[in-house]
mmCIF file of C-alpha atoms and ligand atoms in Angstrom:
data_model
loop_
_atom_site.group_PDB
_atom_site.id
_atom_site.type_symbol
_atom_site.label_atom_id
_atom_site.label_comp_id
_atom_site.label_asym_id
_atom_site.label_seq_id
_atom_site.Cartn_x
_atom_site.Cartn_y
_atom_site.Cartn_z
ATOM 1 C CA MET A 276 -14.958 7.794 32.219
ATOM 2 C CA GLU A 277 -13.911 11.366 31.425
ATOM 3 C CA SER A 278 -12.983 12.130 35.050
ATOM 4 C CA ASP A 279 -10.589 9.205 35.501
ATOM 5 C CA ARG A 280 -9.221 9.791 31.988
ATOM 6 C CA PRO A 281 -8.464 13.483 31.902
ATOM 7 C CA TYR A 282 -6.345 13.351 28.732
ATOM 8 C CA ASP A 283 -7.423 14.855 25.462
ATOM 9 C CA ILE A 284 -8.622 12.388 22.814
ATOM 10 C CA SER A 285 -5.527 13.092 20.680
ATOM 11 C CA THR A 286 -3.298 12.037 23.585
ATOM 12 C CA LEU A 287 -5.371 8.889 24.073
ATOM 13 C CA CYS A 288 -4.803 8.047 20.394
ATOM 14 C CA VAL A 289 -1.026 8.491 20.614
ATOM 15 C CA HIS A 290 -0.908 6.245 23.681
ATOM 16 C CA ALA A 291 -3.393 3.688 22.330
ATOM 17 C CA ASP A 292 -0.849 0.930 22.773
ATOM 18 C CA ASP A 293 0.566 1.576 26.247
ATOM 19 C CA GLY A 294 0.747 -1.286 28.668
ATOM 20 C CA ALA A 295 -0.473 -4.194 26.587
ATOM 21 C CA ASP A 296 2.559 -6.444 27.029
ATOM 22 C CA GLU A 297 3.000 -7.364 30.666
ATOM 23 C CA GLN A 298 5.548 -10.085 29.990
ATOM 24 C CA TYR A 299 8.362 -8.142 28.258
ATOM 25 C CA GLY A 300 7.135 -4.561 28.409
ATOM 26 C CA ALA A 301 7.107 -4.131 24.626
ATOM 27 C CA LEU A 302 5.855 -0.619 23.937
ATOM 28 C CA VAL A 303 3.804 -1.773 20.963
ATOM 29 C CA THR A 304 1.255 -4.560 21.410
ATOM 30 C CA PRO A 305 2.669 -7.794 19.975
ATOM 31 C CA ILE A 306 0.735 -9.606 17.259
ATOM 32 C CA PHE A 307 -0.593 -12.676 19.013
ATOM 33 C CA GLN A 308 -0.910 -14.566 15.747
ATOM 34 C CA THR A 309 -2.325 -17.757 17.154
ATOM 35 C CA SER A 310 -5.625 -19.442 16.512
ATOM 36 C CA THR A 311 -5.748 -21.170 19.866
ATOM 37 C CA PHE A 312 -4.262 -20.996 23.391
ATOM 38 C CA ARG A 313 -2.576 -23.756 25.394
ATOM 39 C CA PHE A 314 -4.219 -24.663 28.718
ATOM 40 C CA PRO A 315 -1.671 -25.529 31.439
ATOM 41 C CA SER A 316 -4.095 -28.093 32.888
ATOM 42 C CA VAL A 317 -7.559 -29.505 32.402
ATOM 43 C CA GLU A 318 -8.663 -27.633 35.508
ATOM 44 C CA GLU A 319 -7.457 -24.305 34.062
ATOM 45 C CA GLY A 320 -9.119 -25.039 30.705
ATOM 46 C CA ALA A 321 -12.352 -25.804 32.530
ATOM 47 C CA ARG A 322 -12.008 -22.591 34.548
ATOM 48 C CA ARG A 323 -11.599 -20.475 31.401
ATOM 49 C CA PHE A 324 -14.679 -22.018 29.815
ATOM 50 C CA ALA A 325 -16.683 -21.554 33.019
ATOM 51 C CA THR A 326 -15.690 -17.945 33.721
ATOM 52 C CA GLY A 327 -14.826 -16.515 30.300
ATOM 53 C CA GLU A 328 -11.537 -15.292 31.823
ATOM 54 C CA GLY A 329 -8.214 -15.796 30.048
ATOM 55 C CA TYR A 330 -7.828 -16.946 26.472
ATOM 56 C CA ILE A 331 -9.293 -20.021 24.764
ATOM 57 C CA TYR A 332 -9.529 -19.531 20.997
ATOM 58 C CA THR A 333 -8.952 -16.410 18.856
ATOM 59 C CA ARG A 334 -12.483 -16.147 17.492
ATOM 60 C CA LEU A 335 -13.637 -15.742 21.107
ATOM 61 C CA LYS A 336 -10.892 -13.414 22.370
ATOM 62 C CA ASN A 337 -7.333 -12.468 21.422
ATOM 63 C CA PRO A 338 -4.939 -10.096 23.243
ATOM 64 C CA THR A 339 -4.054 -7.955 20.174
ATOM 65 C CA VAL A 340 -7.694 -7.575 19.168
ATOM 66 C CA ARG A 341 -8.620 -6.852 22.783
ATOM 67 C CA GLN A 342 -6.118 -4.003 22.991
ATOM 68 C CA LEU A 343 -7.746 -2.374 19.962
ATOM 69 C CA GLU A 344 -11.212 -2.887 21.469
ATOM 70 C CA LEU A 345 -10.254 -1.324 24.803
ATOM 71 C CA ASN A 346 -8.947 1.744 23.005
ATOM 72 C CA LEU A 347 -11.905 2.177 20.711
ATOM 73 C CA ALA A 348 -14.339 1.873 23.629
ATOM 74 C CA ARG A 349 -12.380 4.573 25.445
ATOM 75 C CA LEU A 350 -12.287 6.923 22.431
ATOM 76 C CA GLU A 351 -16.037 6.643 21.800
ATOM 77 C CA LYS A 352 -16.851 6.725 25.531
ATOM 78 C CA GLY A 353 -18.577 3.339 25.382
ATOM 79 C CA THR A 354 -18.707 0.435 27.823
ATOM 80 C CA ALA A 355 -17.384 -2.127 25.357
ATOM 81 C CA ALA A 356 -16.138 -2.358 21.793
ATOM 82 C CA LEU A 357 -16.435 -5.415 19.549
ATOM 83 C CA ALA A 358 -13.920 -5.560 16.706
ATOM 84 C CA THR A 359 -15.105 -7.173 13.478
ATOM 85 C CA ALA A 360 -13.508 -8.366 10.237
ATOM 86 C CA THR A 361 -15.031 -5.479 8.223
ATOM 87 C CA GLY A 362 -17.404 -2.585 8.743
ATOM 88 C CA MET A 363 -20.161 -4.654 7.141
ATOM 89 C CA ALA A 364 -19.538 -7.489 9.633
ATOM 90 C CA ALA A 365 -20.217 -4.908 12.360
ATOM 91 C CA VAL A 366 -23.434 -3.754 10.675
ATOM 92 C CA SER A 367 -24.750 -7.276 10.031
ATOM 93 C CA THR A 368 -23.839 -8.441 13.544
ATOM 94 C CA MET A 369 -25.744 -5.482 14.930
ATOM 95 C CA TYR A 370 -28.806 -6.314 12.810
ATOM 96 C CA PHE A 371 -28.666 -9.983 13.853
ATOM 97 C CA GLY A 372 -28.140 -9.133 17.493
ATOM 98 C CA LEU A 373 -30.788 -6.450 17.898
ATOM 99 C CA LEU A 374 -33.641 -7.536 15.614
ATOM 100 C CA SER A 375 -36.225 -10.328 15.487
ATOM 101 C CA ALA A 376 -38.883 -11.365 12.989
ATOM 102 C CA GLY A 377 -41.709 -8.834 12.987
ATOM 103 C CA ASP A 378 -39.482 -5.878 13.896
ATOM 104 C CA HIS A 379 -39.193 -2.729 11.815
ATOM 105 C CA VAL A 380 -36.167 -0.498 11.214
ATOM 106 C CA VAL A 381 -35.988 3.153 10.182
ATOM 107 C CA GLY A 382 -32.703 4.165 8.545
ATOM 108 C CA THR A 383 -30.979 6.957 6.632
ATOM 109 C CA ASP A 384 -31.805 6.736 2.912
ATOM 110 C CA GLY A 385 -28.375 7.654 1.522
ATOM 111 C CA MET A 386 -26.406 5.616 4.049
ATOM 112 C CA TYR A 387 -23.547 3.325 3.014
ATOM 113 C CA ALA A 388 -25.382 1.312 0.360
ATOM 114 C CA PRO A 389 -24.725 -2.263 1.609
ATOM 115 C CA SER A 390 -26.067 -1.340 5.075
ATOM 116 C CA ARG A 391 -29.347 -0.496 3.391
ATOM 117 C CA LEU A 392 -29.284 -3.289 0.806
ATOM 118 C CA ILE A 393 -28.806 -6.186 3.231
ATOM 119 C CA MET A 394 -31.718 -4.902 5.274
ATOM 120 C CA GLU A 395 -33.968 -4.494 2.210
ATOM 121 C CA ARG A 396 -32.924 -7.675 0.386
ATOM 122 C CA GLU A 397 -31.780 -10.156 3.025
ATOM 123 C CA PHE A 398 -33.341 -9.323 6.398
ATOM 124 C CA SER A 399 -36.697 -8.878 4.646
ATOM 125 C CA ARG A 400 -36.517 -12.663 4.017
ATOM 126 C CA PHE A 401 -36.687 -13.090 7.806
ATOM 127 C CA SER A 402 -39.677 -10.746 8.168
ATOM 128 C CA VAL A 403 -37.736 -7.707 9.362
ATOM 129 C CA ALA A 404 -39.258 -4.679 7.636
ATOM 130 C CA CYS A 405 -37.556 -1.335 6.994
ATOM 131 C CA ASP A 406 -37.986 2.170 5.689
ATOM 132 C CA PHE A 407 -35.130 4.400 4.607
ATOM 133 C CA VAL A 408 -35.828 8.127 4.783
ATOM 134 C CA ASP A 409 -34.016 11.460 4.805
ATOM 135 C CA THR A 410 -33.115 11.513 8.515
ATOM 136 C CA SER A 411 -31.936 15.133 8.404
ATOM 137 C CA ASP A 412 -35.633 15.989 8.941
ATOM 138 C CA MET A 413 -37.190 14.513 12.126
ATOM 139 C CA GLU A 414 -40.606 14.733 10.468
ATOM 140 C CA ASN A 415 -39.601 11.964 8.024
ATOM 141 C CA ILE A 416 -38.622 9.724 10.936
ATOM 142 C CA ARG A 417 -41.959 10.375 12.654
ATOM 143 C CA LYS A 418 -43.863 9.533 9.477
ATOM 144 C CA ALA A 419 -41.941 6.302 8.845
ATOM 145 C CA TRP A 420 -42.273 5.151 12.465
ATOM 146 C CA LYS A 421 -44.404 2.082 13.224
ATOM 147 C CA PRO A 422 -45.443 0.392 16.474
ATOM 148 C CA ALA A 423 -42.990 -2.410 15.534
ATOM 149 C CA THR A 424 -40.008 -0.060 15.011
ATOM 150 C CA LYS A 425 -37.172 -1.298 17.234
ATOM 151 C CA LEU A 426 -34.150 0.394 15.686
ATOM 152 C CA LEU A 427 -33.355 3.815 14.291
ATOM 153 C CA PHE A 428 -30.074 3.559 12.367
ATOM 154 C CA VAL A 429 -28.599 6.826 11.145
ATOM 155 C CA GLU A 430 -25.442 7.702 9.302
ATOM 156 C CA THR A 431 -24.456 11.314 9.905
ATOM 157 C CA PRO A 432 -23.101 13.068 7.982
ATOM 158 C CA ALA A 433 -24.612 10.732 5.389
ATOM 159 C CA ASN A 434 -22.558 9.574 2.525
ATOM 160 C CA PRO A 435 -22.433 11.064 -0.097
ATOM 161 C CA VAL A 436 -24.367 14.372 0.065
ATOM 162 C CA LEU A 437 -23.501 14.845 3.726
ATOM 163 C CA LYS A 438 -26.909 15.492 5.218
ATOM 164 C CA VAL A 439 -26.709 15.749 8.986
ATOM 165 C CA ALA A 440 -29.158 14.105 11.413
ATOM 166 C CA ASP A 441 -29.816 15.574 14.868
ATOM 167 C CA LEU A 442 -28.268 12.961 17.190
ATOM 168 C CA LYS A 443 -29.948 14.157 20.382
ATOM 169 C CA ALA A 444 -33.383 14.451 18.772
ATOM 170 C CA CYS A 445 -32.978 10.981 17.202
ATOM 171 C CA ALA A 446 -31.945 9.419 20.526
ATOM 172 C CA ASP A 447 -34.794 11.077 22.435
ATOM 173 C CA PHE A 448 -37.342 10.066 19.824
ATOM 174 C CA ALA A 449 -36.172 6.437 19.603
ATOM 175 C CA HIS A 450 -36.067 6.062 23.394
ATOM 176 C CA ALA A 451 -39.486 7.659 23.884
ATOM 177 C CA HIS A 452 -40.843 4.955 21.542
ATOM 178 C CA GLY A 453 -39.047 2.018 23.142
ATOM 179 C CA ALA A 454 -36.453 1.706 20.360
ATOM 180 C CA LEU A 455 -32.674 1.992 20.125
ATOM 181 C CA LEU A 456 -30.518 4.472 18.221
ATOM 182 C CA ALA A 457 -27.496 3.181 16.307
ATOM 183 C CA VAL A 458 -25.152 5.591 14.515
ATOM 184 C CA ASP A 459 -22.643 4.887 11.750
ATOM 185 C CA ASN A 460 -19.871 7.295 12.780
ATOM 186 C CA THR A 461 -17.366 6.290 10.087
ATOM 187 C CA LEU A 462 -17.286 9.643 8.305
ATOM 188 C CA LEU A 463 -16.256 11.774 11.275
ATOM 189 C CA SER A 464 -14.469 9.273 13.552
ATOM 190 C CA PRO A 465 -14.561 9.688 17.357
ATOM 191 C CA ILE A 466 -12.148 12.615 17.005
ATOM 192 C CA LEU A 467 -14.929 14.812 15.621
ATOM 193 C CA GLN A 468 -18.162 13.217 16.837
ATOM 194 C CA GLN A 469 -19.108 10.994 19.774
ATOM 195 C CA PRO A 470 -22.717 9.841 19.318
ATOM 196 C CA LEU A 471 -22.934 7.975 22.653
ATOM 197 C CA LEU A 472 -22.675 11.355 24.408
ATOM 198 C CA PHE A 473 -25.905 12.406 22.667
ATOM 199 C CA GLY A 474 -27.761 9.276 23.749
ATOM 200 C CA ALA A 475 -26.985 6.763 20.983
ATOM 201 C CA ASP A 476 -26.976 3.124 22.139
ATOM 202 C CA VAL A 477 -24.607 1.652 19.558
ATOM 203 C CA VAL A 478 -21.918 3.227 17.367
ATOM 204 C CA VAL A 479 -20.655 1.495 14.218
ATOM 205 C CA HIS A 480 -17.424 2.227 12.378
ATOM 206 C CA SER A 481 -15.756 0.918 9.326
ATOM 207 C CA LEU A 482 -12.212 0.966 10.736
ATOM 208 C CA THR A 483 -11.079 0.559 7.123
ATOM 209 C CA LYS A 484 -11.573 4.302 6.777
ATOM 210 C CA HIS A 485 -10.230 7.010 9.135
ATOM 211 C CA VAL A 486 -9.226 4.814 12.066
ATOM 212 C CA ASN A 487 -6.811 2.648 10.104
ATOM 213 C CA GLY A 488 -6.306 5.411 7.572
ATOM 214 C CA HIS A 489 -3.570 3.850 5.448
ATOM 215 C CA SER A 490 -5.616 1.977 2.799
ATOM 216 C CA ASP A 491 -3.987 -1.302 3.799
ATOM 217 C CA ALA A 492 -6.433 -3.100 6.099
ATOM 218 C CA LEU A 493 -10.139 -3.683 6.581
ATOM 219 C CA GLY A 494 -11.952 -3.698 9.884
ATOM 220 C CA GLY A 495 -15.061 -2.718 11.749
ATOM 221 C CA VAL A 496 -16.301 -2.171 15.269
ATOM 222 C CA LEU A 497 -19.474 -1.922 17.333
ATOM 223 C CA ILE A 498 -19.189 0.287 20.398
ATOM 224 C CA VAL A 499 -21.955 -0.206 22.905
ATOM 225 C CA ARG A 500 -23.184 1.830 25.856
ATOM 226 C CA ASP A 501 -24.963 -0.868 27.865
ATOM 227 C CA ALA A 502 -22.881 -3.770 29.265
ATOM 228 C CA GLU A 503 -25.623 -6.387 28.953
ATOM 229 C CA ARG A 504 -26.335 -5.440 25.358
ATOM 230 C CA ALA A 505 -22.597 -5.580 24.630
ATOM 231 C CA ALA A 506 -22.408 -9.102 26.092
ATOM 232 C CA ARG A 507 -25.353 -10.224 23.993
ATOM 233 C CA LEU A 508 -23.843 -8.724 20.809
ATOM 234 C CA ARG A 509 -20.513 -10.361 21.654
ATOM 235 C CA LYS A 510 -22.180 -13.799 21.704
ATOM 236 C CA VAL A 511 -23.815 -13.120 18.344
ATOM 237 C CA LEU A 512 -20.513 -11.889 16.853
ATOM 238 C CA ILE A 513 -18.510 -14.868 18.087
ATOM 239 C CA ASN A 514 -21.009 -17.377 16.766
ATOM 240 C CA LEU A 515 -21.701 -15.616 13.469
ATOM 241 C CA GLY A 516 -17.942 -15.495 13.043
ATOM 242 C CA GLY A 517 -17.238 -12.011 11.712
ATOM 243 C CA THR A 518 -14.449 -11.444 14.239
ATOM 244 C CA MET A 519 -11.156 -9.660 13.608
ATOM 245 C CA ASP A 520 -7.795 -11.265 12.884
ATOM 246 C CA PRO A 521 -4.864 -10.331 15.204
ATOM 247 C CA HIS A 522 -2.645 -9.064 12.391
ATOM 248 C CA GLN A 523 -5.456 -6.829 11.193
ATOM 249 C CA ALA A 524 -5.927 -5.521 14.745
ATOM 250 C CA TRP A 525 -2.209 -4.715 14.946
ATOM 251 C CA LEU A 526 -2.283 -2.718 11.701
ATOM 252 C CA ILE A 527 -5.336 -0.795 12.864
ATOM 253 C CA LEU A 528 -3.736 -0.101 16.253
ATOM 254 C CA ARG A 529 -0.809 1.395 14.355
ATOM 255 C CA GLY A 530 -3.146 3.583 12.327
ATOM 256 C CA LEU A 531 -5.042 4.602 15.442
ATOM 257 C CA ARG A 532 -1.966 6.233 16.973
ATOM 258 C CA THR A 533 -2.017 8.968 14.289
ATOM 259 C CA LEU A 534 -5.807 9.231 13.955
ATOM 260 C CA ALA A 535 -6.139 12.658 15.568
ATOM 261 C CA LEU A 536 -3.250 14.104 13.538
ATOM 262 C CA ARG A 537 -4.626 12.779 10.264
ATOM 263 C CA VAL A 538 -8.205 13.846 10.932
ATOM 264 C CA SER A 539 -7.104 17.346 11.801
ATOM 265 C CA LYS A 540 -4.788 17.759 8.768
ATOM 266 C CA SER A 541 -7.288 16.346 6.278
ATOM 267 C CA GLN A 542 -10.067 18.521 7.702
ATOM 268 C CA GLU A 543 -7.882 21.625 7.398
ATOM 269 C CA ASN A 544 -7.270 20.717 3.730
ATOM 270 C CA ALA A 545 -10.967 20.010 3.162
ATOM 271 C CA ARG A 546 -12.019 23.407 4.509
ATOM 272 C CA ARG A 547 -9.710 25.133 1.998
ATOM 273 C CA ILE A 548 -10.793 22.930 -0.897
ATOM 274 C CA ALA A 549 -14.517 23.356 -0.128
ATOM 275 C CA ALA A 550 -14.084 27.142 -0.061
ATOM 276 C CA TYR A 551 -12.154 27.046 -3.343
ATOM 277 C CA LEU A 552 -14.675 24.808 -5.101
ATOM 278 C CA SER A 553 -17.713 26.756 -3.939
ATOM 279 C CA GLY A 554 -16.367 29.867 -5.680
ATOM 280 C CA HIS A 555 -15.418 28.044 -8.891
ATOM 281 C CA PRO A 556 -17.346 28.936 -12.086
ATOM 282 C CA LYS A 557 -17.350 25.308 -13.311
ATOM 283 C CA VAL A 558 -18.867 23.983 -10.096
ATOM 284 C CA GLU A 559 -22.649 23.957 -9.768
ATOM 285 C CA ARG A 560 -22.878 22.909 -6.138
ATOM 286 C CA VAL A 561 -20.664 21.893 -3.229
ATOM 287 C CA PHE A 562 -21.889 19.778 -0.312
ATOM 288 C CA TYR A 563 -19.811 20.229 2.826
ATOM 289 C CA PRO A 564 -21.175 20.665 6.377
ATOM 290 C CA GLY A 565 -18.480 23.283 7.050
ATOM 291 C CA LEU A 566 -19.878 25.716 4.457
ATOM 292 C CA PRO A 567 -22.422 28.216 5.807
ATOM 293 C CA ASP A 568 -24.836 27.370 2.954
ATOM 294 C CA HIS A 569 -25.073 23.746 4.093
ATOM 295 C CA PRO A 570 -28.654 23.171 5.341
ATOM 296 C CA GLN A 571 -27.444 21.713 8.667
ATOM 297 C CA PHE A 572 -24.402 23.966 9.141
ATOM 298 C CA GLU A 573 -25.518 25.064 12.631
ATOM 299 C CA LEU A 574 -26.551 21.586 13.740
ATOM 300 C CA SER A 575 -23.238 20.194 12.536
ATOM 301 C CA ARG A 576 -21.401 22.809 14.601
ATOM 302 C CA ARG A 577 -23.434 21.917 17.684
ATOM 303 C CA GLN A 578 -22.923 18.178 17.655
ATOM 304 C CA ALA A 579 -19.546 17.697 15.939
ATOM 305 C CA LYS A 580 -16.138 19.203 16.609
ATOM 306 C CA GLY A 581 -15.700 19.760 12.886
ATOM 307 C CA PRO A 582 -17.167 19.068 9.438
ATOM 308 C CA GLY A 583 -14.631 16.376 8.514
ATOM 309 C CA SER A 584 -12.846 15.794 5.236
ATOM 310 C CA MET A 585 -15.522 14.531 2.860
ATOM 311 C CA ILE A 586 -16.742 16.910 0.147
ATOM 312 C CA SER A 587 -19.231 16.216 -2.634
ATOM 313 C CA LEU A 588 -19.645 18.412 -5.677
ATOM 314 C CA ILE A 589 -21.643 18.644 -8.858
ATOM 315 C CA VAL A 590 -19.644 19.886 -11.809
ATOM 316 C CA LYS A 591 -21.496 21.973 -14.402
ATOM 317 C CA GLY A 592 -22.208 19.754 -17.409
ATOM 318 C CA GLY A 593 -23.552 16.804 -15.411
ATOM 319 C CA TYR A 594 -22.414 13.219 -15.815
ATOM 320 C CA ASN A 595 -19.887 13.819 -18.628
ATOM 321 C CA ALA A 596 -18.230 16.763 -16.927
ATOM 322 C CA GLY A 597 -17.926 14.715 -13.721
ATOM 323 C CA VAL A 598 -16.296 11.864 -15.642
ATOM 324 C CA ALA A 599 -13.912 14.331 -17.365
ATOM 325 C CA LEU A 600 -12.881 15.749 -13.989
ATOM 326 C CA LEU A 601 -12.202 12.309 -12.530
ATOM 327 C CA ASN A 602 -10.170 11.194 -15.513
ATOM 328 C CA ALA A 603 -8.104 14.410 -15.486
ATOM 329 C CA LEU A 604 -7.063 14.330 -11.817
ATOM 330 C CA LYS A 605 -3.469 13.196 -11.329
ATOM 331 C CA LEU A 606 -2.740 13.447 -7.612
ATOM 332 C CA HIS A 607 -6.208 12.492 -6.338
ATOM 333 C CA VAL A 608 -6.549 8.726 -6.618
ATOM 334 C CA LEU A 609 -9.594 7.411 -8.489
ATOM 335 C CA ALA A 610 -10.749 4.862 -5.930
ATOM 336 C CA VAL A 611 -13.616 4.174 -3.577
ATOM 337 C CA SER A 612 -13.172 4.232 0.205
ATOM 338 C CA LEU A 613 -12.588 7.318 2.331
ATOM 339 C CA GLY A 614 -10.625 8.577 5.302
ATOM 340 C CA SER A 615 -7.306 7.485 3.811
ATOM 341 C CA ILE A 616 -4.094 9.446 4.100
ATOM 342 C CA GLU A 617 -4.227 9.808 0.301
ATOM 343 C CA SER A 618 -6.952 11.946 -1.297
ATOM 344 C CA LEU A 619 -9.478 9.698 -3.038
ATOM 345 C CA VAL A 620 -12.109 10.621 -5.573
ATOM 346 C CA GLN A 621 -15.066 8.603 -6.871
ATOM 347 C CA HIS A 622 -18.382 8.797 -8.741
ATOM 348 C CA PRO A 623 -21.255 7.500 -6.536
ATOM 349 C CA ALA A 624 -23.783 6.865 -9.358
ATOM 350 C CA SER A 625 -21.462 4.439 -11.170
ATOM 351 C CA MET A 626 -19.544 3.208 -8.123
ATOM 352 C CA THR A 627 -20.572 3.193 -4.435
ATOM 353 C CA HIS A 628 -24.286 3.833 -5.007
ATOM 354 C CA SER A 629 -24.659 1.838 -8.235
ATOM 355 C CA GLY A 630 -26.596 -0.844 -6.324
ATOM 356 C CA MET A 631 -29.485 1.608 -5.945
ATOM 357 C CA THR A 632 -31.915 2.281 -8.789
ATOM 358 C CA PRO A 633 -31.710 5.747 -10.472
ATOM 359 C CA GLN A 634 -35.056 6.502 -8.755
ATOM 360 C CA GLU A 635 -33.663 5.566 -5.336
ATOM 361 C CA ARG A 636 -30.580 7.701 -5.996
ATOM 362 C CA ALA A 637 -32.715 10.646 -7.057
ATOM 363 C CA ALA A 638 -34.885 10.243 -3.943
ATOM 364 C CA SER A 639 -31.731 10.272 -1.782
ATOM 365 C CA GLY A 640 -30.435 13.414 -3.514
ATOM 366 C CA ILE A 641 -27.587 11.643 -5.339
ATOM 367 C CA ASP A 642 -27.155 13.476 -8.648
ATOM 368 C CA GLU A 643 -25.854 11.364 -11.556
ATOM 369 C CA GLY A 644 -22.957 13.821 -11.971
ATOM 370 C CA LEU A 645 -22.039 13.965 -8.297
ATOM 371 C CA VAL A 646 -18.335 13.590 -7.504
ATOM 372 C CA ARG A 647 -17.129 12.639 -4.031
ATOM 373 C CA LEU A 648 -13.782 13.765 -2.689
ATOM 374 C CA SER A 649 -12.256 12.237 0.406
ATOM 375 C CA VAL A 650 -9.559 14.758 1.209
ATOM 376 C CA GLY A 651 -6.285 13.340 2.504
ATOM 377 C CA CYS A 652 -3.168 14.656 4.188
ATOM 378 C CA GLU A 653 -1.165 15.921 1.217
ATOM 379 C CA GLU A 654 -0.128 19.593 1.108
ATOM 380 C CA ALA A 655 -3.279 21.624 0.354
ATOM 381 C CA GLU A 656 -1.565 23.638 -2.400
ATOM 382 C CA ASP A 657 -0.798 20.448 -4.336
ATOM 383 C CA LEU A 658 -4.400 19.265 -4.080
ATOM 384 C CA LEU A 659 -5.761 22.662 -5.134
ATOM 385 C CA LYS A 660 -3.451 22.751 -8.142
ATOM 386 C CA ASP A 661 -4.582 19.259 -9.231
ATOM 387 C CA LEU A 662 -8.230 20.359 -8.983
ATOM 388 C CA GLU A 663 -7.620 23.664 -10.732
ATOM 389 C CA GLU A 664 -5.882 22.035 -13.714
ATOM 390 C CA SER A 665 -8.440 19.252 -13.983
ATOM 391 C CA LEU A 666 -11.437 21.600 -13.802
ATOM 392 C CA LYS A 667 -10.032 23.367 -16.884
ATOM 393 C CA LYS A 668 -10.520 20.094 -18.769
ATOM 394 C CA CYS A 669 -14.215 19.646 -18.077
HETATM 395 C C1 PLP B 960 -16.925 1.662 4.190
HETATM 396 C C2 PLP B 960 -18.112 1.912 5.013
HETATM 397 C C3 PLP B 960 -18.807 0.864 5.627
HETATM 398 C C4 PLP B 960 -18.435 -0.596 5.425
HETATM 399 O O1 PLP B 960 -17.156 -0.880 5.849
HETATM 400 P P1 PLP B 960 -16.236 -2.075 5.276
HETATM 401 O O2 PLP B 960 -15.053 -2.025 6.162
HETATM 402 O O3 PLP B 960 -15.932 -1.765 3.836
HETATM 403 O O4 PLP B 960 -17.024 -3.331 5.391
HETATM 404 C C5 PLP B 960 -19.890 1.180 6.420
HETATM 405 N N1 PLP B 960 -20.283 2.459 6.598
HETATM 406 C C6 PLP B 960 -19.634 3.488 6.015
HETATM 407 C C7 PLP B 960 -20.108 4.876 6.255
HETATM 408 C C8 PLP B 960 -18.536 3.253 5.197
HETATM 409 O O5 PLP B 960 -17.920 4.278 4.618
#
């Protein structure tokens, strides 16, 4: 793939839309906002059903959605990409498609909470068992492993304390035990990390985050290495029904064209902010894979092109000080989500990770006073000033 596509990933993003409209040559992919497609004859309709070629019905295939899928597969260096209505539709389709009753899953303990919760609370009803462990230490994966383990699902860096799992070691271990490795790559995007290159079998993204980037659309994707597995997952997706709408695909294609620019600007800002916060007297601890005191700093440098734009911090004074900081910030938006062009700030214990018990949060290293910053593309000086003034108030 690399050899016949010699362009840099940032160039591929800018040209994500080239060549989609053969009829009029529109530079930007049109929104094929149709639920169904007219067959010119019964014979042609029959041919499309028999071969899967051409278009039948939007839940099965749609030209706008397909353009997004082709681009995402190319960016992640996968064989096929399957666009979904949300990131969680991608995760649940993957679970449905890869697992059967009696199977066991090992996953990252602090991963995006619903990815863990549906496994623990819903798939357990169908006799799929799971264990969620700190996957930044291979020893924990070894200990949790069972003969029935069929899937290792890691999020790295893991939301919200940004522990990093060793992608190559995870892939080798899973494969040596007859299992698959799936990676939630939402936090870094394909610009900074490409898990398939390290041996992962499936990559998941919430496109709602960096790829769309403008806080105005939801979406998800599964990117798959093996063509047969992709075809099987496609059948599951189509019949479960979590497919993407064409208008949504168009918005995300628009976001995708500036993905590399946004990721690079927000990461540049995050590096400055992490350095500033780690020297601040009111800050007890900063979690950022780009800081040399991060436990997986070296590993992160080896497997990712950069540490990304997510920073977590614990303000001195615990829960109340964290709340005071959040309420004082003016430019940072108090909102969940991440990877937006705007800087967002949230409190995991009361927001994104409130579905976990305090014990589960403690076991995953999520302090009750932890604050999570998703750094955006504003001017760094403005963000630093907002933080500086707000830290005075806590
Ligand atoms: C947001 C998110 C998801 C879920 O995506 P939705 O688009 O909200 O369904 C999954 N994983 C990670 C890491 C996320 O940040």
